[in-house]
PDB file of C-alpha atoms in Angstrom:
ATOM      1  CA  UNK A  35      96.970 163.536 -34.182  1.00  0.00           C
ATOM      2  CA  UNK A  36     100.289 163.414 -35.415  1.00  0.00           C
ATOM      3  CA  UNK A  37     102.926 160.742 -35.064  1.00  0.00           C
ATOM      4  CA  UNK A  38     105.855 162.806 -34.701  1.00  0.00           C
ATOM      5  CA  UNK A  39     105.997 166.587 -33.588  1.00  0.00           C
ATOM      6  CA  UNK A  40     109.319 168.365 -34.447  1.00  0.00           C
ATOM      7  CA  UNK A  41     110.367 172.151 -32.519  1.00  0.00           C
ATOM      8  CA  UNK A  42     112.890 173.030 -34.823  1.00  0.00           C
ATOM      9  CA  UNK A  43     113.824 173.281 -38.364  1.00  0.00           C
ATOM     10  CA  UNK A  44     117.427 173.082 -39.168  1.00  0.00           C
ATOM     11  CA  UNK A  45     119.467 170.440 -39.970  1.00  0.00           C
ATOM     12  CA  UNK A  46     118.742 168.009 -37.581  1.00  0.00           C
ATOM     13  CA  UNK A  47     115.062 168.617 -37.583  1.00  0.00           C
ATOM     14  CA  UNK A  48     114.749 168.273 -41.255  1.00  0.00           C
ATOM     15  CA  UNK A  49     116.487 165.349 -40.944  1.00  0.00           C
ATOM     16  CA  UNK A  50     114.441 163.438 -38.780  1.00  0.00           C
ATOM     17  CA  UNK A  51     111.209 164.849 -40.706  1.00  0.00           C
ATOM     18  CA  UNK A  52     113.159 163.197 -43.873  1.00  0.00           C
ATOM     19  CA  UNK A  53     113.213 159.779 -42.461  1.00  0.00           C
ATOM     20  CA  UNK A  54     109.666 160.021 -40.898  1.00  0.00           C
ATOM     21  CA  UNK A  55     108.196 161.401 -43.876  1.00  0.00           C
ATOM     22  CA  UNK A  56     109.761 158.139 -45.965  1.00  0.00           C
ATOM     23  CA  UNK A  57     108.342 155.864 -43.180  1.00  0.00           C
ATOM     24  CA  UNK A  58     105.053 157.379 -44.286  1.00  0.00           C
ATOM     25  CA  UNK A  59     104.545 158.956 -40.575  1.00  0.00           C
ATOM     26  CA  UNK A  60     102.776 161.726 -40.171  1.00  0.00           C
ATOM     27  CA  UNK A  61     104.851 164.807 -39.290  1.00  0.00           C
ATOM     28  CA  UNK A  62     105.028 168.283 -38.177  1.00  0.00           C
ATOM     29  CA  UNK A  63     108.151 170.739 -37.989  1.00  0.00           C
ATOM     30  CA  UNK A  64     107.492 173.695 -36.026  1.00  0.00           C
ATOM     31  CA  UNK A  65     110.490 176.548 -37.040  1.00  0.00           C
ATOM     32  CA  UNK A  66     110.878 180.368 -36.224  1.00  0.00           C
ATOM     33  CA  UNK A  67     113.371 180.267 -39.002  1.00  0.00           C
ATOM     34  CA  UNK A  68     116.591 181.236 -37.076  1.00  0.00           C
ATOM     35  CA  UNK A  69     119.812 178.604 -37.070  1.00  0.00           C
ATOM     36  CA  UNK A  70     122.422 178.798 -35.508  1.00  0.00           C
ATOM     37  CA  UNK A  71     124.594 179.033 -38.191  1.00  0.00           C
ATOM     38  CA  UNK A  72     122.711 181.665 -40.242  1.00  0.00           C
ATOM     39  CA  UNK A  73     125.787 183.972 -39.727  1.00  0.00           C
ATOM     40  CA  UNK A  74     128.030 181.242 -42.188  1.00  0.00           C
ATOM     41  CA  UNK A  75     128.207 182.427 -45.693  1.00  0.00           C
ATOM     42  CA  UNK A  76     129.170 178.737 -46.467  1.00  0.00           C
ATOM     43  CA  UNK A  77     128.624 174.951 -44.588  1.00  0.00           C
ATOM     44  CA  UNK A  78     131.391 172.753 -44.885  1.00  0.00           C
ATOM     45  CA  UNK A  79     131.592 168.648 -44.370  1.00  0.00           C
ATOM     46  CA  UNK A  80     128.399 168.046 -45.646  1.00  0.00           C
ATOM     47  CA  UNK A  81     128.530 165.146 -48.341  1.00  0.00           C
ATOM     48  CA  UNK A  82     127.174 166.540 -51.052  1.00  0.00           C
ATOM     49  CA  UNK A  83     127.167 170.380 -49.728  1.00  0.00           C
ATOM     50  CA  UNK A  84     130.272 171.154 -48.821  1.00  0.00           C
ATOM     51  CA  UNK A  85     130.897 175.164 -49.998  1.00  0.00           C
ATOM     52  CA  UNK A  86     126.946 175.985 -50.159  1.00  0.00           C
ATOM     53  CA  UNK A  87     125.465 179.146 -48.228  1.00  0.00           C
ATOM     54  CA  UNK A  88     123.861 177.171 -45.106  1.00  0.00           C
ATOM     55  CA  UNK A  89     120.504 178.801 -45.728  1.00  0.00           C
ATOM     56  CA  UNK A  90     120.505 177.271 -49.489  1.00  0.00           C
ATOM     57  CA  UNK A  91     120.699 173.824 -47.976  1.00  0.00           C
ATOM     58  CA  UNK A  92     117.996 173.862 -45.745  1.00  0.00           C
ATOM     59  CA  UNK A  93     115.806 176.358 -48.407  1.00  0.00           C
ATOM     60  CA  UNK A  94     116.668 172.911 -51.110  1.00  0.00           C
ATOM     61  CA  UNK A  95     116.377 170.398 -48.214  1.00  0.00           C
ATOM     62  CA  UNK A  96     112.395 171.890 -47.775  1.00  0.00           C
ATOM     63  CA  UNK A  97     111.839 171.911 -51.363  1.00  0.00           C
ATOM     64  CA  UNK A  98     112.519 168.160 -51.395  1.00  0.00           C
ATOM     65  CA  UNK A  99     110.599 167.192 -48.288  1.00  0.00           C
ATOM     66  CA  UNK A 100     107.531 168.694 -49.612  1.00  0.00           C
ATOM     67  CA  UNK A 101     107.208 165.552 -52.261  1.00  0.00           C
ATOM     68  CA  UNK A 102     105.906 163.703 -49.166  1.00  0.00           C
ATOM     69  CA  UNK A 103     102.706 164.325 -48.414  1.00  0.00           C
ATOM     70  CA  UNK A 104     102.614 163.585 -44.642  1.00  0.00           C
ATOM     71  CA  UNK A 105     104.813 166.110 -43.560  1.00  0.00           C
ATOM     72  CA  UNK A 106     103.997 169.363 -42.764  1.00  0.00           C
ATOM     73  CA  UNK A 107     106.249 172.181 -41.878  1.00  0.00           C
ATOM     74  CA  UNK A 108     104.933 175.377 -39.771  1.00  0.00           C
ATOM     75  CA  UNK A 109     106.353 178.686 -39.386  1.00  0.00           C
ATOM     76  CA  UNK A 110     105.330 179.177 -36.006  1.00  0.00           C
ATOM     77  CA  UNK A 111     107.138 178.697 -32.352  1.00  0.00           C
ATOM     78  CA  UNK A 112     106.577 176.115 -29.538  1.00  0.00           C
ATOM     79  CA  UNK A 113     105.055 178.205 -26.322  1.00  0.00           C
ATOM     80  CA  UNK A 114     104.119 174.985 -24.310  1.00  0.00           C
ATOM     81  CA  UNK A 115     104.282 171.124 -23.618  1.00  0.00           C
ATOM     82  CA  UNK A 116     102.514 168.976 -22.042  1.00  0.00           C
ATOM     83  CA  UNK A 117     101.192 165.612 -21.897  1.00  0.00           C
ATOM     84  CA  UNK A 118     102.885 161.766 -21.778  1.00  0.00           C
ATOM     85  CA  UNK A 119     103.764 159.180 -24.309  1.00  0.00           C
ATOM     86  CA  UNK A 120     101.291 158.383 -26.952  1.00  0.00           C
ATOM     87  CA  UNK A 121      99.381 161.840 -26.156  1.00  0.00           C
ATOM     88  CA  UNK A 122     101.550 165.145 -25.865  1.00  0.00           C
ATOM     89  CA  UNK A 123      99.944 168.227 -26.862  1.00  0.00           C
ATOM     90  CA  UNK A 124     101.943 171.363 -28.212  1.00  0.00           C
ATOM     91  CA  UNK A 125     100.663 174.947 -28.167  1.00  0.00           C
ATOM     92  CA  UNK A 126     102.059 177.205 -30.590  1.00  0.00           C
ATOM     93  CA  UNK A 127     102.512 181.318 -30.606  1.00  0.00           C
ATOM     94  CA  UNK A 128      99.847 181.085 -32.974  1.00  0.00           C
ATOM     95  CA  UNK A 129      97.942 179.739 -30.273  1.00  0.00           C
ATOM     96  CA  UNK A 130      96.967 176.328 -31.797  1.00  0.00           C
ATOM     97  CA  UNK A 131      96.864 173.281 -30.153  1.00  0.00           C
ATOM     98  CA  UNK A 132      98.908 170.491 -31.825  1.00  0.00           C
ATOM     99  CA  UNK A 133      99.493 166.705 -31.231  1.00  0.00           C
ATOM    100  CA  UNK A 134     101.697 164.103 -31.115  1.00  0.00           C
ATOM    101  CA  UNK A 135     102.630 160.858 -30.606  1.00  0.00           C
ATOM    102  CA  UNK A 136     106.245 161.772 -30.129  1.00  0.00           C
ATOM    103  CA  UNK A 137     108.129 164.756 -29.977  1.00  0.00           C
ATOM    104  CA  UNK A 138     111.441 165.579 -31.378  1.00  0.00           C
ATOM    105  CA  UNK A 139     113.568 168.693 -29.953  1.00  0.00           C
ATOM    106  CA  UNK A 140     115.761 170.307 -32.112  1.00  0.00           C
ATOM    107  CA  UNK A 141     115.843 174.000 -31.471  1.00  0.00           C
ATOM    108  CA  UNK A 142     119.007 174.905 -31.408  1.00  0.00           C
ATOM    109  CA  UNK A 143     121.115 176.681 -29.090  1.00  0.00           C
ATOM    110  CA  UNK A 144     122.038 180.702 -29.175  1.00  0.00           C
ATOM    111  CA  UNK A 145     125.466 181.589 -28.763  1.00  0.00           C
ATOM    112  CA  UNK A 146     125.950 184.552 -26.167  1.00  0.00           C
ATOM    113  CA  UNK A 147     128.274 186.842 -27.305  1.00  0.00           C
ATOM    114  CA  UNK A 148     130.611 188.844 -25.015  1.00  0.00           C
ATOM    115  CA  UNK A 149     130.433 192.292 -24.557  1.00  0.00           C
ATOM    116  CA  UNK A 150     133.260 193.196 -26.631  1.00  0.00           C
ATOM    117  CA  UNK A 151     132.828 195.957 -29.735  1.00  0.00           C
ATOM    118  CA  UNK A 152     133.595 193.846 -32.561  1.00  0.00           C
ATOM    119  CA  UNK A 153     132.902 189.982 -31.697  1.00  0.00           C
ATOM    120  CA  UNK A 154     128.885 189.798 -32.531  1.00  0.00           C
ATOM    121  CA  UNK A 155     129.953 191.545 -36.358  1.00  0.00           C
ATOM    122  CA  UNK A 156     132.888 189.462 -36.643  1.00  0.00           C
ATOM    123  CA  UNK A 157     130.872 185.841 -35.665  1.00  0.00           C
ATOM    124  CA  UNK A 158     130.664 183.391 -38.420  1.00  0.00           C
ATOM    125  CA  UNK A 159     132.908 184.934 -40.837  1.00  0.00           C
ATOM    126  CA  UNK A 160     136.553 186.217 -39.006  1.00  0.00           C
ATOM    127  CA  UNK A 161     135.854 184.622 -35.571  1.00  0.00           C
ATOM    128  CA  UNK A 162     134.807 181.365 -35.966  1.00  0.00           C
ATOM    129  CA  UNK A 163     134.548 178.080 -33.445  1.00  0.00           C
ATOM    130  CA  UNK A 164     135.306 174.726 -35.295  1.00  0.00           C
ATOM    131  CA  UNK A 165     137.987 173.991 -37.572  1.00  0.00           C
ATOM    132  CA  UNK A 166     136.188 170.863 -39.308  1.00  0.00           C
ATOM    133  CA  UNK A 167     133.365 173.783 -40.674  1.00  0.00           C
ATOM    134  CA  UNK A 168     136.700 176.757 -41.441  1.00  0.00           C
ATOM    135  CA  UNK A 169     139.531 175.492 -41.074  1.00  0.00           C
ATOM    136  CA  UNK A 170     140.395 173.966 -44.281  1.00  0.00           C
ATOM    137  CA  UNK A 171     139.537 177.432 -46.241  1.00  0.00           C
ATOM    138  CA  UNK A 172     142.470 179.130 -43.816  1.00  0.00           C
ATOM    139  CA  UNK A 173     145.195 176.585 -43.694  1.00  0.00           C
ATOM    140  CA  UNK A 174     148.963 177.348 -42.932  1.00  0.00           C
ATOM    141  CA  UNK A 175     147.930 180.901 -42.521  1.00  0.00           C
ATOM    142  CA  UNK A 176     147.624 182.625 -38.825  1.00  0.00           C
ATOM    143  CA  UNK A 177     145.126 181.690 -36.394  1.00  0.00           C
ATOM    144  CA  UNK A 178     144.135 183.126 -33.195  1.00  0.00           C
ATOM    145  CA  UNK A 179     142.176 181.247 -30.360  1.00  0.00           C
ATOM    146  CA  UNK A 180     140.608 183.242 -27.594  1.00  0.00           C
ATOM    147  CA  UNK A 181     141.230 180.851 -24.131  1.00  0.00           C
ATOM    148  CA  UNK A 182     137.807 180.030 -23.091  1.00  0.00           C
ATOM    149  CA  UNK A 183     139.165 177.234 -20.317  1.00  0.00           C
ATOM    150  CA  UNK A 184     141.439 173.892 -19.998  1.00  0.00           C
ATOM    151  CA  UNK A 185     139.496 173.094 -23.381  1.00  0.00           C
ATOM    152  CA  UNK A 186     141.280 175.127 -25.256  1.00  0.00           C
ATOM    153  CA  UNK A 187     144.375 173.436 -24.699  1.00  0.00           C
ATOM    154  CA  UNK A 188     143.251 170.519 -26.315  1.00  0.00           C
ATOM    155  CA  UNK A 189     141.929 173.282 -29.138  1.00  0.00           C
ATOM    156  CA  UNK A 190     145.749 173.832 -29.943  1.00  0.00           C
ATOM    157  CA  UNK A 191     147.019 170.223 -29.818  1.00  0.00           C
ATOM    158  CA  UNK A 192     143.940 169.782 -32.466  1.00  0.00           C
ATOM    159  CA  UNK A 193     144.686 173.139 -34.712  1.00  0.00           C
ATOM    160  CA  UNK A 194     148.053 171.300 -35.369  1.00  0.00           C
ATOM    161  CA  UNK A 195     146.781 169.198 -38.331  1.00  0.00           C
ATOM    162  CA  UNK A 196     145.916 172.665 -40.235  1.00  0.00           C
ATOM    163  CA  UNK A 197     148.366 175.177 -39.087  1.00  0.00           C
ATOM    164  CA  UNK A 198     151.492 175.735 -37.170  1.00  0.00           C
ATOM    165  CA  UNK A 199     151.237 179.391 -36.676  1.00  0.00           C
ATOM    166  CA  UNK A 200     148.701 180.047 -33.759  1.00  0.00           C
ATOM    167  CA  UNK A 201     148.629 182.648 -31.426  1.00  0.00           C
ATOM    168  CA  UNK A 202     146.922 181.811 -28.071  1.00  0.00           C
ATOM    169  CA  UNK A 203     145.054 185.278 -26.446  1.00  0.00           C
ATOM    170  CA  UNK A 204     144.576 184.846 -22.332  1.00  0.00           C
ATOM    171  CA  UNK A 205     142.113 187.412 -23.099  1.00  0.00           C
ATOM    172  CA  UNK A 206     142.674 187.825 -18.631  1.00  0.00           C
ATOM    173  CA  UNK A 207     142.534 183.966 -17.813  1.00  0.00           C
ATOM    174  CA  UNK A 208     145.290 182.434 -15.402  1.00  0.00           C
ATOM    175  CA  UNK A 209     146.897 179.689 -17.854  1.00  0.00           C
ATOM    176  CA  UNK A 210     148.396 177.235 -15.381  1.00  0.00           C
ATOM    177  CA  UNK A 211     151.823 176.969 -15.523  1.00  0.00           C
ATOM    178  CA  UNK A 212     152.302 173.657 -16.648  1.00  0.00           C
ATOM    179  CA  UNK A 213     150.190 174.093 -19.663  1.00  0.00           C
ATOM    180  CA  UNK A 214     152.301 177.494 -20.704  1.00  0.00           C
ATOM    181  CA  UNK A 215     155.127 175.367 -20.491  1.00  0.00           C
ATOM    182  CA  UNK A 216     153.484 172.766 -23.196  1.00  0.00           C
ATOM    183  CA  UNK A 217     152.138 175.772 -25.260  1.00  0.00           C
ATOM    184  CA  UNK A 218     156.029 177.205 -25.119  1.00  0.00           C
ATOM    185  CA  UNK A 219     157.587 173.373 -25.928  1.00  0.00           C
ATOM    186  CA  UNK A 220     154.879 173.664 -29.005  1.00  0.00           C
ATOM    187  CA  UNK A 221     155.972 177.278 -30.170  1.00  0.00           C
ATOM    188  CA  UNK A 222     152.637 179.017 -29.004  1.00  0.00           C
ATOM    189  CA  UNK A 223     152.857 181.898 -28.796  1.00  0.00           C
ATOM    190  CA  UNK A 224     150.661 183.764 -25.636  1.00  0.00           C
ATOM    191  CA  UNK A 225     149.079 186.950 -25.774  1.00  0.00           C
ATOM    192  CA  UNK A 226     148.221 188.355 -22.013  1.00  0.00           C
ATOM    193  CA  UNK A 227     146.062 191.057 -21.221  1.00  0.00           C
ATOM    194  CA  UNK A 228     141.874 191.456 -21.936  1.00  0.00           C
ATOM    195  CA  UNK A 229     140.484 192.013 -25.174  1.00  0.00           C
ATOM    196  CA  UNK A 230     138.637 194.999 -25.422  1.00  0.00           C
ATOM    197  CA  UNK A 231     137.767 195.026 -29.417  1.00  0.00           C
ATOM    198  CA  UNK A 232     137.943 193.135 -32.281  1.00  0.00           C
ATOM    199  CA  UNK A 233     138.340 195.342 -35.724  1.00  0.00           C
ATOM    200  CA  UNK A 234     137.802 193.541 -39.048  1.00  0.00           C
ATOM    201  CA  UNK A 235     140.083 194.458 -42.079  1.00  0.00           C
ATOM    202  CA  UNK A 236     137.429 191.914 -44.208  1.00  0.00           C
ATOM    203  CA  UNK A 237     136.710 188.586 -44.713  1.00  0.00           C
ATOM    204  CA  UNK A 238     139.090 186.086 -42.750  1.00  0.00           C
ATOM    205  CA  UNK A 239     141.147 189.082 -41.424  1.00  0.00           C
ATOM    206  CA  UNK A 240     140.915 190.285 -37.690  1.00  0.00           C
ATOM    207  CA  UNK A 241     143.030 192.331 -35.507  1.00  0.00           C
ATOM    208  CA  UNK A 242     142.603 192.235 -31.508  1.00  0.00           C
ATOM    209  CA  UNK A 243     142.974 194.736 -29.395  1.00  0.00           C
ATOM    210  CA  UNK A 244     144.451 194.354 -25.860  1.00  0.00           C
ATOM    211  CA  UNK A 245     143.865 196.758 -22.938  1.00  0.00           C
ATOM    212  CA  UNK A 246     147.734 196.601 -22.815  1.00  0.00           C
ATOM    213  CA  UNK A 247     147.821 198.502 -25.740  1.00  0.00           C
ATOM    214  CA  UNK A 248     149.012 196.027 -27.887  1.00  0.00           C
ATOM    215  CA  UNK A 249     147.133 195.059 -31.175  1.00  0.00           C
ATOM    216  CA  UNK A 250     147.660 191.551 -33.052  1.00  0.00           C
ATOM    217  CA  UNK A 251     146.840 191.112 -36.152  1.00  0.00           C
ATOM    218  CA  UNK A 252     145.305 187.031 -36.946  1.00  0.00           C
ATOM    219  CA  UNK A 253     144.085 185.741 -40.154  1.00  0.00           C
ATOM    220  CA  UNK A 254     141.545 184.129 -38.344  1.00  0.00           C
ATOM    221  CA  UNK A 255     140.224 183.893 -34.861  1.00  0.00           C
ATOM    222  CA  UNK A 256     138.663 181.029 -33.233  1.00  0.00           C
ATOM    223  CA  UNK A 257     136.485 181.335 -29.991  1.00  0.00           C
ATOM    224  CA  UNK A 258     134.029 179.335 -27.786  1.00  0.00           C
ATOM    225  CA  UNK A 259     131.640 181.674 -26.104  1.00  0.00           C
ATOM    226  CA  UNK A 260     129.205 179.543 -23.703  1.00  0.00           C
ATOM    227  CA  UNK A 261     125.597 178.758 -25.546  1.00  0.00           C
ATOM    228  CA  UNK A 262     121.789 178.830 -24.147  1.00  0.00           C
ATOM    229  CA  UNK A 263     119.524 176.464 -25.467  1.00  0.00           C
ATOM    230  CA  UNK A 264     117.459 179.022 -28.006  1.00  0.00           C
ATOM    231  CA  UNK A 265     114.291 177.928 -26.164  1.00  0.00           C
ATOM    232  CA  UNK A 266     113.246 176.653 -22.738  1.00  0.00           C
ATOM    233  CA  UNK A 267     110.515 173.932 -23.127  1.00  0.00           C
ATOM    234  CA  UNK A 268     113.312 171.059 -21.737  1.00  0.00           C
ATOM    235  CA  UNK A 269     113.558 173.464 -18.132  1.00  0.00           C
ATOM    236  CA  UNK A 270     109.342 173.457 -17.918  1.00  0.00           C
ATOM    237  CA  UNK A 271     109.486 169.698 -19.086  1.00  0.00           C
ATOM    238  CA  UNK A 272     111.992 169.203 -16.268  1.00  0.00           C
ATOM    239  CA  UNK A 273     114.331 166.892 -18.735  1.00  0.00           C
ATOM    240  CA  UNK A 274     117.522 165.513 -17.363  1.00  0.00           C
ATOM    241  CA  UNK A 275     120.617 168.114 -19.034  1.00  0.00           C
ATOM    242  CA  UNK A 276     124.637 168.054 -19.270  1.00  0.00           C
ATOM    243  CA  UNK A 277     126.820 170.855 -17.804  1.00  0.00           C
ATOM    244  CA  UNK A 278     129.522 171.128 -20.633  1.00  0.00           C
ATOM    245  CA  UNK A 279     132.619 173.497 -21.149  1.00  0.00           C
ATOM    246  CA  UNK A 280     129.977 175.266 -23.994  1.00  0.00           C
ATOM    247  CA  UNK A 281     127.037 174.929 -22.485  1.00  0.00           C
ATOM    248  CA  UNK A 282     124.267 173.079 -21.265  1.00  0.00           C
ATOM    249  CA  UNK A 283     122.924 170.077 -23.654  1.00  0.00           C
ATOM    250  CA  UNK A 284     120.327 167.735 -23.278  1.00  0.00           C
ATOM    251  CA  UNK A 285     121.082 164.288 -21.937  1.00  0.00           C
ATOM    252  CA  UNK A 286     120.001 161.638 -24.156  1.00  0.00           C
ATOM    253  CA  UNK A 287     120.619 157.773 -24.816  1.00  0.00           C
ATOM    254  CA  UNK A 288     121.959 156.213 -27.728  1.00  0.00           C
ATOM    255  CA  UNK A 289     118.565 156.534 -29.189  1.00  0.00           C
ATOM    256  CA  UNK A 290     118.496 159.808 -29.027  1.00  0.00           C
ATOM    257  CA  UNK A 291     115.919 159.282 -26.097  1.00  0.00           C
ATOM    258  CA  UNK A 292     115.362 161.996 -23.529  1.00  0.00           C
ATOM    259  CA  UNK A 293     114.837 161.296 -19.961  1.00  0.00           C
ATOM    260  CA  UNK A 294     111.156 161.412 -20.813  1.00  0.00           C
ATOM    261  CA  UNK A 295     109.942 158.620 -22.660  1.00  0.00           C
ATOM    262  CA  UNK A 296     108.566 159.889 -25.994  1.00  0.00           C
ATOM    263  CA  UNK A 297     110.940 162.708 -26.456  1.00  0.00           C
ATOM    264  CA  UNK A 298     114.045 162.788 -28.581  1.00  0.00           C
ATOM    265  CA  UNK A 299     116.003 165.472 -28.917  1.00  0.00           C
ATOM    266  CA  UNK A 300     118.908 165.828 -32.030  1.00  0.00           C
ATOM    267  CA  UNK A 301     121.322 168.844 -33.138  1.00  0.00           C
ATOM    268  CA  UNK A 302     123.028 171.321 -30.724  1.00  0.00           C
ATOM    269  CA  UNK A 303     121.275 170.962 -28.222  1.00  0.00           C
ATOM    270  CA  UNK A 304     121.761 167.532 -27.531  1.00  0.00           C
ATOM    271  CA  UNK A 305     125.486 167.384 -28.614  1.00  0.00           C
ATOM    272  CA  UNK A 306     127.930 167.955 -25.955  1.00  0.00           C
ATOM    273  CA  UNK A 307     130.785 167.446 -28.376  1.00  0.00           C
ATOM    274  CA  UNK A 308     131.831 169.583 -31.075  1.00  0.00           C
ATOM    275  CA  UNK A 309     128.632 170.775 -33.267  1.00  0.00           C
ATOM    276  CA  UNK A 310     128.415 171.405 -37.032  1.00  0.00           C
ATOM    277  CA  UNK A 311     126.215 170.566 -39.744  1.00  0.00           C
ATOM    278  CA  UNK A 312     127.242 166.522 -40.403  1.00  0.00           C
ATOM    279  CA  UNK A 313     126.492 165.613 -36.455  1.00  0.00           C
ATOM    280  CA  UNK A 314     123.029 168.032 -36.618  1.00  0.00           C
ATOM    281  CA  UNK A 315     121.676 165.971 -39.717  1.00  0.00           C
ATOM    282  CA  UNK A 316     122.870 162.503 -38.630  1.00  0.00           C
ATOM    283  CA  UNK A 317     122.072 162.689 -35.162  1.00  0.00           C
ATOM    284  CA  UNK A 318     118.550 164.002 -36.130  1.00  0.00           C
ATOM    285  CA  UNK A 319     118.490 161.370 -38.540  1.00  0.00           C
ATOM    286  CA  UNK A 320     118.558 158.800 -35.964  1.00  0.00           C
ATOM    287  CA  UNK A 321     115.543 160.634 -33.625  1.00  0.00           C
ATOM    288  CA  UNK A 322     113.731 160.212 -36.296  1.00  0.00           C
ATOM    289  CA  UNK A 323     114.425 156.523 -36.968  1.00  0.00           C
ATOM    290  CA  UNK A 324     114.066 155.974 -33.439  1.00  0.00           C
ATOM    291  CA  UNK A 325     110.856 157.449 -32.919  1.00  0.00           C
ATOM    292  CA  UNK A 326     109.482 155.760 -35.564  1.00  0.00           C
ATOM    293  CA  UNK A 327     110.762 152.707 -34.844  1.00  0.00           C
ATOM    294  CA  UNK A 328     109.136 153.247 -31.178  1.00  0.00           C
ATOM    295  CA  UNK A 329     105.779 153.451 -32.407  1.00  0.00           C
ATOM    296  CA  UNK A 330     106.303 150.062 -34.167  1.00  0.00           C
ATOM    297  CA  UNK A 331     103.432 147.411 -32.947  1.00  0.00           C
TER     298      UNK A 331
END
């Protein structure tokens, strides 16, 4: 039996293997080899990182953990749960039986793209979502933010500190009043009419095109399509969740604790806030910690 099974191996999951694997706890890290951020040619905000391909990082971050000899990572995916505390069992696609101590979720969530020609080619490279991972690379030049809800207001008050030419697409929202107002007071300017394509002139260059007829031309384009969780093991586990602007995200405590005891969960999917790399690896960092340190008699 394992101490500590993992269902995902990306940032966070790594992570947590990291600090199990130095606690000498015996570890495996089931991964289908598909994060989020695959689409990224580069990961930004990550001491010691910052500019690398995202899939170099975690290719060098498995490299390393394989100097300790109790943890074990898996190609395979996670079909099935079941079980308690102290005995949870783990069937894989492979159809072996795994188990565990504790479990760790870290899958990941899936972002759904809308059905607009353009948007799935452009994502992670001219439409983007969070200006801690881009925005740097693109300051002072002309960004674009697709209104998603009353979040995205507070997206504009935030894009301030790297740009002061943004141009805000409705893409067919009703923007209350008052908050046109604010985005007039602030020089925001506001596109109406749906988007119907995105074309990509390379790079960091976008142009979207309105059914009005109208075409704008952004260096950059930010957007916050809603996200699934990539996998549904927390629904069949019946684990407490969070209805957020993005998405839905699992609830845990400041120990990373699901509402089940015995299951953490780290990364995306347990991050209502804003996601990148630097909260995936520190917050899976501490579900590993935390597991461990549960096990502790």
């Amino acid at each position: 039996m394992d101490d500590v099974i993992i269902i995902g191996g990306s940032f966070a999951g790594l992570a947590g293997a990291l600090q199990l694997g130095r606690a000498r706890r015996k570890v495996t890290v089931l991964d289908t080899g598909l994060p989020r951020n695959r689409f990224a040619g580069h990961s930004h905000g990550l001491l010691g990182h910052d500019h690398k391909p995202p899939l170099d990082i975690l290719a060098e971050a498995r490299q390393q953990l394989a100097r300790y000899p109790t943890i074990k990572l898996v190609n395979a995916r996670a079909d099935s749960i079941s079980g308690a505390i102290d005995d949870f069992s783990v069937l894989t696609g492979d159809g072996e039986s795994l188990a565990a101590r504790r479990l760790i979720l870290s899958y990941g969530v899936a972002d759904q793209m809308p059905d607009v020609p353009g948007f799935a080619e452009g994502w992670g490279t001219s439409i983007v979502p969070c200006p801690y991972c881009d925005g740097f690379e693109v300051a002072d030049q002309h960004w674009g933010l697709v209104w998603s809800g009353p979040q995205s207001h507070n997206h504009v008050r935030l894009f301030h500190d790297w740009t002061d030419t943004l141009t805000l697409f409705a893409d067919g929202h009703d923007i209350p009043p008052d908050i046109r107002a604010d985005l007039a007071r602030r020089n925001i300017a506001v596109v109406d009419g749906r988007i119907i394509e995105i074309a990509h002139r390379g790079g960091h260059l976008a142009t979207v095109n309105l059914e009005t007829g109208r075409n704008v031309a952004v260096d950059i384009l930010f957007a916050h399509p809603r996200n699934k969780p990539s996998a549904s093991l927390h629904e069949s586990l019946g684990l407490a969740t969070v209805d957020t602007p993005g998405g839905i995200a699992l609830k845990v405590d400041e120990r990373r604790e699901t509402s089940i005891p015995g299951i953490y969960a780290a990364g995306d999917l347990a991050n209502p806030l804003m996601a990148s790399v630097t909260t995936a690896s520190s917050h899976g960092a501490m579900a590993g910690i935390f597991a461990q340190q549960s096990m502790l008699v």
